[in-house]
GROMACS .gro file of C-alpha atoms in nm:
model
  215
    1UNK     CA    1  -3.026 -14.069  -7.159
    2UNK     CA    2  -2.726 -14.217  -6.988
    3UNK     CA    3  -2.669 -14.555  -6.934
    4UNK     CA    4  -2.572 -14.677  -6.597
    5UNK     CA    5  -2.245 -14.925  -6.574
    6UNK     CA    6  -2.332 -15.272  -6.533
    7UNK     CA    7  -2.321 -15.375  -6.218
    8UNK     CA    8  -2.008 -15.550  -6.068
    9UNK     CA    9  -2.063 -15.947  -6.056
   10UNK     CA   10  -1.857 -16.182  -5.852
   11UNK     CA   11  -1.524 -16.363  -5.961
   12UNK     CA   12  -1.488 -16.728  -5.941
   13UNK     CA   13  -1.207 -16.906  -5.769
   14UNK     CA   14  -0.978 -16.966  -6.066
   15UNK     CA   15  -1.010 -16.606  -6.193
   16UNK     CA   16  -0.950 -16.453  -5.843
   17UNK     CA   17  -0.631 -16.677  -5.881
   18UNK     CA   18  -0.532 -16.582  -6.177
   19UNK     CA   19  -0.567 -16.185  -6.076
   20UNK     CA   20  -0.385 -16.235  -5.740
   21UNK     CA   21  -0.109 -16.446  -5.824
   22UNK     CA   22  -0.066 -16.426  -6.226
   23UNK     CA   23   0.168 -16.147  -6.230
   24UNK     CA   24   0.408 -16.302  -5.986
   25UNK     CA   25   0.392 -16.608  -6.197
   26UNK     CA   26   0.498 -16.392  -6.499
   27UNK     CA   27   0.755 -16.242  -6.223
   28UNK     CA   28   0.939 -16.567  -6.169
   29UNK     CA   29   0.890 -16.715  -6.544
   30UNK     CA   30   1.070 -16.390  -6.708
   31UNK     CA   31   1.352 -16.394  -6.415
   32UNK     CA   32   1.409 -16.768  -6.484
   33UNK     CA   33   1.413 -16.761  -6.879
   34UNK     CA   34   1.529 -16.410  -6.993
   35UNK     CA   35   1.876 -16.421  -7.127
   36UNK     CA   36   2.165 -16.215  -7.020
   37UNK     CA   37   2.341 -16.167  -6.629
   38UNK     CA   38   2.150 -16.157  -6.312
   39UNK     CA   39   2.083 -15.762  -6.361
   40UNK     CA   40   1.939 -15.823  -6.689
   41UNK     CA   41   1.708 -16.065  -6.566
   42UNK     CA   42   1.574 -15.853  -6.286
   43UNK     CA   43   1.535 -15.559  -6.496
   44UNK     CA   44   1.313 -15.748  -6.757
   45UNK     CA   45   1.104 -15.913  -6.493
   46UNK     CA   46   1.058 -15.634  -6.298
   47UNK     CA   47   0.920 -15.466  -6.594
   48UNK     CA   48   0.693 -15.750  -6.646
   49UNK     CA   49   0.533 -15.776  -6.350
   50UNK     CA   50   0.490 -15.408  -6.353
   51UNK     CA   51   0.278 -15.478  -6.719
   52UNK     CA   52   0.123 -15.787  -6.592
   53UNK     CA   53  -0.045 -15.646  -6.232
   54UNK     CA   54  -0.180 -15.368  -6.459
   55UNK     CA   55  -0.331 -15.615  -6.697
   56UNK     CA   56  -0.468 -15.786  -6.389
   57UNK     CA   57  -0.645 -15.473  -6.261
   58UNK     CA   58  -0.784 -15.459  -6.645
   59UNK     CA   59  -0.888 -15.777  -6.631
   60UNK     CA   60  -1.058 -15.742  -6.286
   61UNK     CA   61  -1.228 -15.453  -6.420
   62UNK     CA   62  -1.368 -15.602  -6.741
   63UNK     CA   63  -1.481 -15.928  -6.574
   64UNK     CA   64  -1.604 -15.762  -6.247
   65UNK     CA   65  -1.690 -15.422  -6.312
   66UNK     CA   66  -1.440 -15.402  -5.973
   67UNK     CA   67  -1.122 -15.327  -5.863
   68UNK     CA   68  -1.062 -15.447  -5.517
   69UNK     CA   69  -0.854 -15.192  -5.269
   70UNK     CA   70  -0.602 -15.483  -5.233
   71UNK     CA   71  -0.522 -15.479  -5.611
   72UNK     CA   72  -0.532 -15.104  -5.608
   73UNK     CA   73  -0.318 -15.068  -5.321
   74UNK     CA   74  -0.059 -15.357  -5.486
   75UNK     CA   75  -0.074 -15.215  -5.831
   76UNK     CA   76   0.015 -14.868  -5.693
   77UNK     CA   77   0.327 -15.033  -5.469
   78UNK     CA   78   0.422 -15.217  -5.772
   79UNK     CA   79   0.431 -14.912  -6.014
   80UNK     CA   80   0.633 -14.712  -5.748
   81UNK     CA   81   0.937 -14.947  -5.653
   82UNK     CA   82   0.948 -15.107  -5.993
   83UNK     CA   83   0.980 -14.790  -6.112
   84UNK     CA   84   1.247 -14.701  -5.849
   85UNK     CA   85   1.420 -15.077  -5.940
   86UNK     CA   86   1.442 -14.996  -6.316
   87UNK     CA   87   1.554 -14.643  -6.246
   88UNK     CA   88   1.863 -14.728  -6.026
   89UNK     CA   89   1.914 -15.076  -6.149
   90UNK     CA   90   1.877 -15.182  -5.799
   91UNK     CA   91   1.677 -15.487  -5.687
   92UNK     CA   92   1.637 -15.392  -5.298
   93UNK     CA   93   1.335 -15.200  -5.383
   94UNK     CA   94   1.119 -15.490  -5.557
   95UNK     CA   95   1.228 -15.697  -5.265
   96UNK     CA   96   1.096 -15.481  -5.025
   97UNK     CA   97   0.807 -15.443  -5.189
   98UNK     CA   98   0.595 -15.692  -5.017
   99UNK     CA   99   0.736 -15.650  -4.672
  100UNK     CA  100   0.598 -15.273  -4.691
  101UNK     CA  101   0.257 -15.424  -4.826
  102UNK     CA  102   0.228 -15.702  -4.585
  103UNK     CA  103   0.337 -15.453  -4.298
  104UNK     CA  104   0.073 -15.163  -4.443
  105UNK     CA  105  -0.187 -15.462  -4.425
  106UNK     CA  106  -0.089 -15.585  -4.085
  107UNK     CA  107  -0.123 -15.197  -3.962
  108UNK     CA  108  -0.418 -15.096  -4.112
  109UNK     CA  109  -0.628 -15.417  -3.959
  110UNK     CA  110  -0.493 -15.398  -3.607
  111UNK     CA  111  -0.628 -15.025  -3.624
  112UNK     CA  112  -0.912 -15.148  -3.720
  113UNK     CA  113  -0.925 -15.386  -3.402
  114UNK     CA  114  -0.819 -15.110  -3.154
  115UNK     CA  115  -1.034 -14.874  -3.302
  116UNK     CA  116  -1.356 -15.116  -3.307
  117UNK     CA  117  -1.383 -15.083  -3.688
  118UNK     CA  118  -1.459 -15.389  -3.875
  119UNK     CA  119  -1.216 -15.325  -4.192
  120UNK     CA  120  -1.182 -15.645  -4.302
  121UNK     CA  121  -1.538 -15.710  -4.283
  122UNK     CA  122  -1.601 -15.391  -4.497
  123UNK     CA  123  -1.317 -15.483  -4.725
  124UNK     CA  124  -1.485 -15.839  -4.806
  125UNK     CA  125  -1.807 -15.769  -4.753
  126UNK     CA  126  -2.064 -16.086  -4.831
  127UNK     CA  127  -1.730 -16.275  -4.832
  128UNK     CA  128  -1.838 -16.464  -4.473
  129UNK     CA  129  -2.220 -16.428  -4.477
  130UNK     CA  130  -2.355 -16.512  -4.104
  131UNK     CA  131  -1.980 -16.444  -3.941
  132UNK     CA  132  -2.057 -16.304  -3.584
  133UNK     CA  133  -1.907 -15.964  -3.493
  134UNK     CA  134  -1.650 -16.169  -3.261
  135UNK     CA  135  -1.562 -16.388  -3.555
  136UNK     CA  136  -1.505 -16.102  -3.755
  137UNK     CA  137  -1.253 -15.963  -3.488
  138UNK     CA  138  -1.087 -16.307  -3.452
  139UNK     CA  139  -1.033 -16.344  -3.850
  140UNK     CA  140  -0.915 -15.972  -3.840
  141UNK     CA  141  -0.652 -16.020  -3.577
  142UNK     CA  142  -0.532 -16.359  -3.746
  143UNK     CA  143  -0.496 -16.199  -4.098
  144UNK     CA  144  -0.289 -15.901  -3.910
  145UNK     CA  145  -0.069 -16.131  -3.719
  146UNK     CA  146   0.005 -16.335  -4.075
  147UNK     CA  147   0.071 -16.049  -4.247
  148UNK     CA  148   0.342 -15.945  -3.970
  149UNK     CA  149   0.480 -16.292  -4.018
  150UNK     CA  150   0.520 -16.287  -4.390
  151UNK     CA  151   0.670 -15.974  -4.357
  152UNK     CA  152   0.945 -16.081  -4.171
  153UNK     CA  153   0.965 -16.393  -4.378
  154UNK     CA  154   0.992 -16.181  -4.682
  155UNK     CA  155   1.313 -15.998  -4.554
  156UNK     CA  156   1.489 -16.300  -4.383
  157UNK     CA  157   1.449 -16.478  -4.757
  158UNK     CA  158   1.581 -16.164  -4.953
  159UNK     CA  159   1.837 -16.054  -4.741
  160UNK     CA  160   1.973 -16.419  -4.670
  161UNK     CA  161   1.924 -16.547  -5.068
  162UNK     CA  162   1.999 -16.193  -5.246
  163UNK     CA  163   2.137 -15.924  -5.019
  164UNK     CA  164   2.338 -15.730  -5.282
  165UNK     CA  165   2.115 -15.484  -5.519
  166UNK     CA  166   2.202 -15.654  -5.858
  167UNK     CA  167   2.197 -15.997  -5.698
  168UNK     CA  168   2.032 -16.305  -5.901
  169UNK     CA  169   1.677 -16.294  -5.756
  170UNK     CA  170   1.592 -16.650  -5.884
  171UNK     CA  171   1.555 -16.831  -5.498
  172UNK     CA  172   1.364 -16.514  -5.419
  173UNK     CA  173   1.123 -16.512  -5.686
  174UNK     CA  174   1.085 -16.911  -5.623
  175UNK     CA  175   0.990 -16.852  -5.295
  176UNK     CA  176   0.701 -16.574  -5.377
  177UNK     CA  177   0.565 -16.808  -5.595
  178UNK     CA  178   0.595 -17.194  -5.484
  179UNK     CA  179   0.660 -17.051  -5.072
  180UNK     CA  180   0.422 -16.707  -4.994
  181UNK     CA  181   0.132 -16.859  -5.220
  182UNK     CA  182   0.087 -17.187  -5.053
  183UNK     CA  183   0.122 -17.016  -4.676
  184UNK     CA  184  -0.098 -16.779  -4.757
  185UNK     CA  185  -0.356 -17.068  -4.893
  186UNK     CA  186  -0.305 -17.274  -4.596
  187UNK     CA  187  -0.362 -17.022  -4.367
  188UNK     CA  188  -0.680 -16.899  -4.528
  189UNK     CA  189  -0.789 -17.275  -4.526
  190UNK     CA  190  -0.692 -17.299  -4.144
  191UNK     CA  191  -0.950 -17.030  -4.063
  192UNK     CA  192  -1.229 -17.214  -4.181
  193UNK     CA  193  -1.313 -17.381  -3.802
  194UNK     CA  194  -1.267 -17.047  -3.645
  195UNK     CA  195  -1.534 -16.940  -3.887
  196UNK     CA  196  -1.729 -17.190  -3.889
  197UNK     CA  197  -1.758 -17.188  -3.501
  198UNK     CA  198  -1.883 -16.817  -3.517
  199UNK     CA  199  -2.178 -16.825  -3.737
  200UNK     CA  200  -2.051 -16.880  -4.092
  201UNK     CA  201  -2.323 -17.012  -4.331
  202UNK     CA  202  -2.182 -17.320  -4.494
  203UNK     CA  203  -2.295 -17.381  -4.834
  204UNK     CA  204  -2.094 -17.559  -5.135
  205UNK     CA  205  -1.888 -17.225  -5.153
  206UNK     CA  206  -1.684 -17.288  -4.871
  207UNK     CA  207  -1.368 -17.336  -5.019
  208UNK     CA  208  -1.407 -17.031  -5.219
  209UNK     CA  209  -1.442 -16.863  -4.937
  210UNK     CA  210  -1.163 -16.950  -4.771
  211UNK     CA  211  -0.926 -16.791  -5.018
  212UNK     CA  212  -0.717 -16.536  -4.899
  213UNK     CA  213  -0.739 -16.131  -4.938
  214UNK     CA  214  -0.583 -16.035  -5.240
  215UNK     CA  215  -0.230 -15.922  -5.211
   0.00000   0.00000   0.00000
């Protein structure tokens, strides 16, 4: 008789942070401390980023028996744009990857609102117990607008700090780690009052539930 796989288990906030943001930290560290010119740093950081995100996917499966759709999407885009970066020695690909991912998430969420399909609710499942239908709609709109903002911001930062295909990515990498992540967390926390007004059941895990969707 074939044994069924173990059921999925919930990840702790710390583990989710590791899975979501660990690969980006690896990119930043390798780009900052790898020896050689800017091009060599960029290529080494991109290769490390690609390896790290697939390690993160493996850890997610090992720990929770689950890999979120957003992590699958992010991993796929990292593989595509990382490979293009390494093949062509052109950092434009890896710099545009966040813009495309943010834009894709925004389009999908806006489509869900227009089509009246609760895509964010289906994605996050039981993350916000008790949240009303209107609450899910407002939360979806908020995240869609935020993803548009982050896509535009990413374009502004890389085009200002490293517009060339082989420019030093130090400032952009630092922005991704020390700018984009705090902005995302602050935005997620800022949605808590809305969630509470629309039926979210409060408990000791309210901060955990404010964590952003994986990117």
